[in-house]
Amino acid sequence: MKKTLTAIAAAAIAFAGLTGTASAEDEKFVLISHAPDSDSWWNTIKNAIKVAGDQMEVTVDYRNPPTGDLADMARIVEQAAATNPDGIIVTIADFNVLKGPIMDAVDRGIPVITINSGTVEQSAELGALMHVGQPEYDAGFGAGKRAAAAGAKSFVCVNHYITNPASVERCRGFADALGVELGSQMIDSGMDPSEVKNKVAAYLNSNPDVDAILTLGPNSAHPTLAAVRDAGLAGQIMFGTFDLSSEIAEAIKKDEINFAIDQQPYLQGYLPVVILTNYARYGVLPSGNINSGPGFITKDNIALVEKYAGEFR
């Protein structure tokens, strides 16, 4: 898969280089995410669309609801579509909330690629060209299989963005791999670091039999790690997380976090820009959807990726 993605991107860039500025038409695209301003994980995707925009000589605007409010996101999609951009890249943070605005954009004739959240089935129902992302249930299930292999039987899933159905699928996949029904093991932690830490500490105190933790990104991983350290459990409890940061990388090297699930967000931002540009200029389009993850980062391979954390990984 990586070789295929590399070939697609390389061919697009090479072709643009051969044709020079004569082929550039200053296409304008909009990437709309569900992330609040406080979510630093999206910095990698912001970097990706900047790199792709520079290489393809197009304009790519990043827009998001400042507080993560999905109704606000739906309005942003409507506003973006009203400007008739050459393409929209959008997350399916909540299918029911975003279905109308996204389908309206498609009905206007605007090419749409969905990324990150949602499923390929939802993307197709919306009329999008393709979906670039990670199958969230499968990623959670893969994480759960690793936890089960380590002997884990009970767990807590720290969900910092419970309003996003994809986040629940991560926790559900983890539970199914362990052979337990998802219930109160999933906590709605919110995004405030102090609140996350306090809720995790309280859960661990009330459930001393917990032998595995799953966090869904740096927003929950960082304060959860602090709670685990305070409880004297660092390196003693199975700890997996989604996504990567410099702090998570350091914890992996110290054996405090066992693995991070890498959905390669750079590809989620970069590839849609390249694909939409070539679609707008030449009518060419790859067939099918693109799985950008999951990949697992452990102590064995952390050195290969940590220096790019927050920028390309």
Short mmCIF file of C-alpha atoms in Angstrom, two decimals:
data_model
loop_
_atom_site.label_atom_id
_atom_site.label_comp_id
_atom_site.label_asym_id
_atom_site.label_seq_id
_atom_site.Cartn_x
_atom_site.Cartn_y
_atom_site.Cartn_z
CA MET A 1 0.00 0.00 0.00
CA LYS A 2 2.77 2.44 0.93
CA LYS A 3 4.49 1.80 -2.41
CA THR A 4 1.23 2.45 -4.23
CA LEU A 5 0.58 5.72 -2.38
CA THR A 6 4.14 6.86 -2.97
CA ALA A 7 3.82 6.11 -6.66
CA ILE A 8 0.56 8.07 -6.92
CA ALA A 9 2.01 11.13 -5.21
CA ALA A 10 5.32 10.95 -7.04
CA ALA A 11 3.65 10.64 -10.43
CA ALA A 12 1.42 13.62 -9.70
CA ILE A 13 4.32 15.78 -8.59
CA ALA A 14 6.52 14.71 -11.48
CA PHE A 15 3.80 15.47 -13.99
CA ALA A 16 3.19 18.88 -12.45
CA GLY A 17 6.91 19.53 -12.64
CA LEU A 18 7.05 18.60 -16.32
CA THR A 19 4.17 20.85 -17.27
CA GLY A 20 5.34 23.75 -15.10
CA THR A 21 3.21 26.72 -14.29
CA ALA A 22 1.38 26.47 -17.59
CA SER A 23 -0.82 23.69 -16.15
CA ALA A 24 -1.48 25.45 -12.85
CA GLU A 25 -4.89 27.04 -12.65
CA ASP A 26 -4.73 28.13 -9.01
CA GLU A 27 -7.46 25.74 -7.97
CA LYS A 28 -9.02 26.44 -4.59
CA PHE A 29 -9.84 23.68 -2.13
CA VAL A 30 -11.20 23.68 1.42
CA LEU A 31 -10.40 21.13 4.13
CA ILE A 32 -12.98 21.12 6.92
CA SER A 33 -12.27 19.20 10.11
CA HIS A 34 -14.29 18.63 13.27
CA ALA A 35 -11.34 19.42 15.54
CA PRO A 36 -11.43 22.29 18.03
CA ASP A 37 -8.62 24.82 18.00
CA SER A 38 -7.10 23.14 21.06
CA ASP A 39 -6.43 19.83 19.27
CA SER A 40 -2.76 19.94 18.25
CA TRP A 41 -2.97 16.55 16.49
CA TRP A 42 -4.33 18.35 13.43
CA ASN A 43 -1.11 20.30 13.00
CA THR A 44 0.22 17.41 10.90
CA ILE A 45 -2.73 17.65 8.52
CA LYS A 46 -2.33 21.44 8.36
CA ASN A 47 1.30 20.90 7.39
CA ALA A 48 0.30 18.29 4.82
CA ILE A 49 -2.11 20.58 2.98
CA LYS A 50 0.48 23.35 2.97
CA VAL A 51 3.09 21.05 1.42
CA ALA A 52 0.61 19.69 -1.11
CA GLY A 53 -0.70 23.16 -1.93
CA ASP A 54 2.81 24.46 -2.57
CA GLN A 55 3.76 21.48 -4.70
CA MET A 56 0.59 21.50 -6.78
CA GLU A 57 0.38 25.31 -6.90
CA VAL A 58 -3.13 25.46 -5.47
CA THR A 59 -4.80 27.18 -2.53
CA VAL A 60 -6.03 25.04 0.36
CA ASP A 61 -7.95 26.64 3.23
CA TYR A 62 -8.26 24.86 6.56
CA ARG A 63 -11.49 25.48 8.44
CA ASN A 64 -12.84 24.05 11.67
CA PRO A 65 -15.33 24.80 14.46
CA PRO A 66 -13.21 26.54 17.16
CA THR A 67 -14.87 24.61 20.01
CA GLY A 68 -15.49 21.38 18.10
CA ASP A 69 -19.24 22.01 17.87
CA LEU A 70 -20.58 19.81 15.07
CA ALA A 71 -23.53 22.07 14.27
CA ASP A 72 -20.97 24.80 13.71
CA MET A 73 -19.02 22.43 11.48
CA ALA A 74 -22.15 21.76 9.41
CA ARG A 75 -22.53 25.51 8.88
CA ILE A 76 -18.88 25.75 7.81
CA VAL A 77 -19.50 23.07 5.17
CA GLU A 78 -22.51 25.02 3.88
CA GLN A 79 -20.50 28.26 3.77
CA ALA A 80 -17.61 26.57 1.97
CA ALA A 81 -19.93 25.03 -0.63
CA ALA A 82 -21.51 28.43 -1.27
CA THR A 83 -18.14 29.74 -2.48
CA ASN A 84 -18.00 26.98 -5.15
CA PRO A 85 -14.45 25.75 -4.50
CA ASP A 86 -12.81 23.27 -6.84
CA GLY A 87 -13.09 20.61 -4.17
CA ILE A 88 -13.93 19.99 -0.51
CA ILE A 89 -12.08 17.67 1.85
CA VAL A 90 -14.14 16.91 4.95
CA THR A 91 -14.35 14.59 7.94
CA ILE A 92 -17.52 12.62 8.68
CA ALA A 93 -17.46 13.38 12.40
CA ASP A 94 -21.21 12.71 12.66
CA PHE A 95 -22.97 11.28 9.62
CA ASN A 96 -26.44 12.50 10.59
CA VAL A 97 -25.34 16.07 11.36
CA LEU A 98 -23.17 16.48 8.26
CA LYS A 99 -25.13 14.42 5.74
CA GLY A 100 -27.26 17.31 4.46
CA PRO A 101 -24.49 19.90 3.96
CA ILE A 102 -22.10 17.42 2.36
CA MET A 103 -24.70 16.03 -0.03
CA ASP A 104 -25.73 19.58 -0.95
CA ALA A 105 -22.11 20.30 -1.88
CA VAL A 106 -22.01 17.16 -4.03
CA ASP A 107 -25.30 18.18 -5.69
CA ARG A 108 -23.70 21.50 -6.59
CA GLY A 109 -21.13 19.54 -8.57
CA ILE A 110 -18.30 20.10 -6.07
CA PRO A 111 -15.93 17.09 -5.86
CA VAL A 112 -15.73 15.87 -2.27
CA ILE A 113 -13.21 13.56 -0.62
CA THR A 114 -13.91 12.45 2.95
CA ILE A 115 -11.06 11.83 5.38
CA ASN A 116 -10.27 10.70 8.89
CA SER A 117 -13.66 10.08 10.53
CA GLY A 118 -16.46 7.99 9.11
CA THR A 119 -16.56 4.85 7.00
CA VAL A 120 -16.18 4.07 3.33
CA GLU A 121 -19.87 3.12 3.26
CA GLN A 122 -20.88 6.51 4.65
CA SER A 123 -18.55 8.27 2.22
CA ALA A 124 -20.16 6.47 -0.71
CA GLU A 125 -23.66 7.27 0.53
CA LEU A 126 -22.74 10.95 0.68
CA GLY A 127 -21.61 10.83 -2.95
CA ALA A 128 -17.95 11.51 -2.16
CA LEU A 129 -15.27 10.48 -4.63
CA MET A 130 -13.43 8.38 -2.04
CA HIS A 131 -12.47 8.11 1.60
CA VAL A 132 -8.92 8.45 2.93
CA GLY A 133 -8.60 7.27 6.48
CA GLN A 134 -8.31 4.50 8.99
CA PRO A 135 -10.98 1.84 9.64
CA GLU A 136 -11.55 2.79 13.27
CA TYR A 137 -13.17 -0.40 14.53
CA ASP A 138 -10.41 -2.48 12.95
CA ALA A 139 -7.76 -0.26 14.52
CA GLY A 140 -9.36 -0.64 17.95
CA PHE A 141 -9.68 -4.37 17.44
CA GLY A 142 -6.01 -4.64 16.51
CA ALA A 143 -5.09 -2.74 19.67
CA GLY A 144 -7.28 -5.06 21.71
CA LYS A 145 -5.61 -8.12 20.23
CA ARG A 146 -2.25 -6.78 21.40
CA ALA A 147 -3.64 -6.16 24.87
CA ALA A 148 -5.17 -9.63 25.00
CA ALA A 149 -1.86 -11.19 23.96
CA ALA A 150 -0.26 -9.38 26.90
CA GLY A 151 -2.80 -10.98 29.24
CA ALA A 152 -5.19 -8.04 29.68
CA LYS A 153 -8.74 -8.89 30.74
CA SER A 154 -10.20 -5.59 31.96
CA PHE A 155 -9.63 -2.10 30.62
CA VAL A 156 -10.59 1.55 30.50
CA CYS A 157 -10.98 3.46 27.25
CA VAL A 158 -10.44 7.19 27.74
CA ASN A 159 -12.63 8.92 25.15
CA HIS A 160 -11.90 12.64 24.91
CA TYR A 161 -14.28 13.19 21.98
CA ILE A 162 -17.25 10.97 22.68
CA THR A 163 -19.58 12.96 20.39
CA ASN A 164 -17.63 11.58 17.42
CA PRO A 165 -19.06 8.10 16.63
CA ALA A 166 -15.69 7.01 15.22
CA SER A 167 -14.17 7.37 18.68
CA VAL A 168 -16.71 4.95 20.10
CA GLU A 169 -15.85 2.45 17.37
CA ARG A 170 -12.23 2.49 18.53
CA CYS A 171 -13.30 1.60 22.07
CA ARG A 172 -15.80 -1.00 20.83
CA GLY A 173 -13.20 -2.75 18.69
CA PHE A 174 -10.85 -2.88 21.67
CA ALA A 175 -13.55 -4.40 23.87
CA ASP A 176 -14.54 -7.00 21.27
CA ALA A 177 -10.94 -8.13 20.88
CA LEU A 178 -10.79 -8.70 24.63
CA GLY A 179 -14.09 -10.56 24.50
CA VAL A 180 -16.01 -8.18 26.75
CA GLU A 181 -19.02 -5.96 26.16
CA LEU A 182 -18.29 -2.24 26.01
CA GLY A 183 -20.00 -0.45 28.88
CA SER A 184 -18.79 1.71 31.71
CA GLN A 185 -15.17 0.96 30.73
CA MET A 186 -15.46 3.83 28.26
CA ILE A 187 -15.29 7.15 30.09
CA ASP A 188 -16.26 10.51 28.67
CA SER A 189 -13.16 12.39 29.74
CA GLY A 190 -13.65 15.69 27.94
CA MET A 191 -10.62 17.58 26.63
CA ASP A 192 -9.53 19.66 29.60
CA PRO A 193 -6.22 18.07 30.75
CA SER A 194 -6.99 18.44 34.46
CA GLU A 195 -10.43 16.92 34.00
CA VAL A 196 -9.05 14.01 31.99
CA LYS A 197 -6.39 13.30 34.60
CA ASN A 198 -8.86 13.45 37.49
CA LYS A 199 -11.39 11.19 35.79
CA VAL A 200 -8.75 8.59 34.91
CA ALA A 201 -7.30 8.71 38.44
CA ALA A 202 -10.77 8.22 39.92
CA TYR A 203 -11.50 5.29 37.60
CA LEU A 204 -8.22 3.57 38.40
CA ASN A 205 -8.81 4.08 42.11
CA SER A 206 -12.33 2.60 41.90
CA ASN A 207 -11.29 -0.24 39.60
CA PRO A 208 -7.96 -1.60 40.85
CA ASP A 209 -8.31 -4.68 38.64
CA VAL A 210 -7.86 -2.65 35.43
CA ASP A 211 -4.89 -4.04 33.52
CA ALA A 212 -5.14 -2.15 30.21
CA ILE A 213 -5.68 1.45 29.14
CA LEU A 214 -6.57 2.76 25.70
CA THR A 215 -6.49 6.49 24.95
CA LEU A 216 -7.71 7.94 21.68
CA GLY A 217 -5.08 10.58 20.98
CA PRO A 218 -2.64 13.00 22.63
CA ASN A 219 -5.48 15.02 24.20
CA SER A 220 -6.34 12.08 26.42
CA ALA A 221 -2.98 10.25 26.37
CA HIS A 222 -0.92 13.04 27.97
CA PRO A 223 -3.07 13.59 31.10
CA THR A 224 -3.78 9.85 31.38
CA LEU A 225 -0.06 9.20 31.43
CA ALA A 226 0.27 11.73 34.25
CA ALA A 227 -2.47 9.94 36.22
CA VAL A 228 -0.79 6.57 35.66
CA ARG A 229 2.54 7.95 36.86
CA ASP A 230 0.94 9.46 39.96
CA ALA A 231 -0.64 6.08 40.73
CA GLY A 232 2.73 4.35 40.45
CA LEU A 233 1.50 2.24 37.55
CA ALA A 234 3.81 3.54 34.81
CA GLY A 235 5.31 0.55 33.05
CA GLN A 236 3.13 -1.78 35.13
CA ILE A 237 -0.12 -1.48 33.18
CA MET A 238 -0.74 -2.18 29.50
CA PHE A 239 -1.09 1.23 27.87
CA GLY A 240 -1.97 1.79 24.21
CA THR A 241 -2.94 4.99 22.47
CA PHE A 242 -4.00 6.32 19.11
CA ASP A 243 -1.77 8.81 17.35
CA LEU A 244 1.66 10.17 18.13
CA SER A 245 3.30 13.15 19.80
CA SER A 246 6.76 13.85 21.16
CA GLU A 247 5.54 13.07 24.69
CA ILE A 248 4.00 9.78 23.56
CA ALA A 249 7.20 8.89 21.73
CA GLU A 250 9.25 9.46 24.90
CA ALA A 251 6.83 7.33 26.92
CA ILE A 252 7.15 4.51 24.40
CA LYS A 253 10.92 4.60 24.73
CA LYS A 254 10.55 4.44 28.52
CA ASP A 255 8.16 1.45 28.31
CA GLU A 256 5.38 3.52 29.87
CA ILE A 257 3.26 3.30 26.71
CA ASN A 258 3.32 -0.03 24.86
CA PHE A 259 2.25 1.22 21.43
CA ALA A 260 0.74 4.07 19.47
CA ILE A 261 -1.62 3.48 16.56
CA ASP A 262 -0.48 5.56 13.61
CA GLN A 263 -3.18 6.49 11.10
CA GLN A 264 -0.68 8.59 9.16
CA PRO A 265 -2.59 11.89 9.21
CA TYR A 266 -0.10 13.43 6.80
CA LEU A 267 -1.51 11.21 4.06
CA GLN A 268 -5.05 12.22 5.01
CA GLY A 269 -4.22 15.83 4.25
CA TYR A 270 -1.68 15.45 1.46
CA LEU A 271 -3.24 12.84 -0.82
CA PRO A 272 -6.70 14.45 -1.22
CA VAL A 273 -5.11 17.71 -2.37
CA VAL A 274 -2.97 15.91 -4.95
CA ILE A 275 -5.89 13.76 -6.10
CA LEU A 276 -8.38 16.65 -6.35
CA THR A 277 -5.87 18.78 -8.26
CA ASN A 278 -5.30 16.08 -10.86
CA TYR A 279 -9.03 15.40 -11.02
CA ALA A 280 -9.75 19.10 -11.65
CA ARG A 281 -7.04 19.44 -14.30
CA TYR A 282 -7.06 16.14 -16.13
CA GLY A 283 -10.12 14.19 -14.94
CA VAL A 284 -8.01 11.35 -13.55
CA LEU A 285 -8.96 9.65 -10.29
CA PRO A 286 -7.58 6.61 -8.42
CA SER A 287 -10.05 3.75 -8.12
CA GLY A 288 -11.27 2.90 -4.65
CA ASN A 289 -10.62 4.22 -1.17
CA ILE A 290 -7.29 4.60 0.61
CA ASN A 291 -6.55 3.18 4.06
CA SER A 292 -3.96 5.45 5.66
CA GLY A 293 -3.71 3.18 8.73
CA PRO A 294 -3.56 1.52 11.14
CA GLY A 295 0.11 1.02 11.76
CA PHE A 296 1.59 0.28 15.18
CA ILE A 297 4.49 2.25 16.62
CA THR A 298 6.42 0.45 19.35
CA LYS A 299 9.79 0.70 21.02
CA ASP A 300 11.20 -1.36 18.14
CA ASN A 301 10.42 1.24 15.47
CA ILE A 302 9.93 4.51 17.35
CA ALA A 303 13.33 5.83 16.22
CA LEU A 304 12.12 5.78 12.61
CA VAL A 305 9.21 8.10 13.21
CA GLU A 306 9.69 10.20 16.35
CA LYS A 307 11.66 13.00 14.70
CA TYR A 308 8.70 13.66 12.39
CA ALA A 309 6.04 13.68 15.11
CA GLY A 310 3.67 16.62 14.83
CA GLU A 311 4.86 17.53 11.35
CA PHE A 312 4.73 14.45 9.10
CA ARG A 313 3.70 11.68 11.53
#
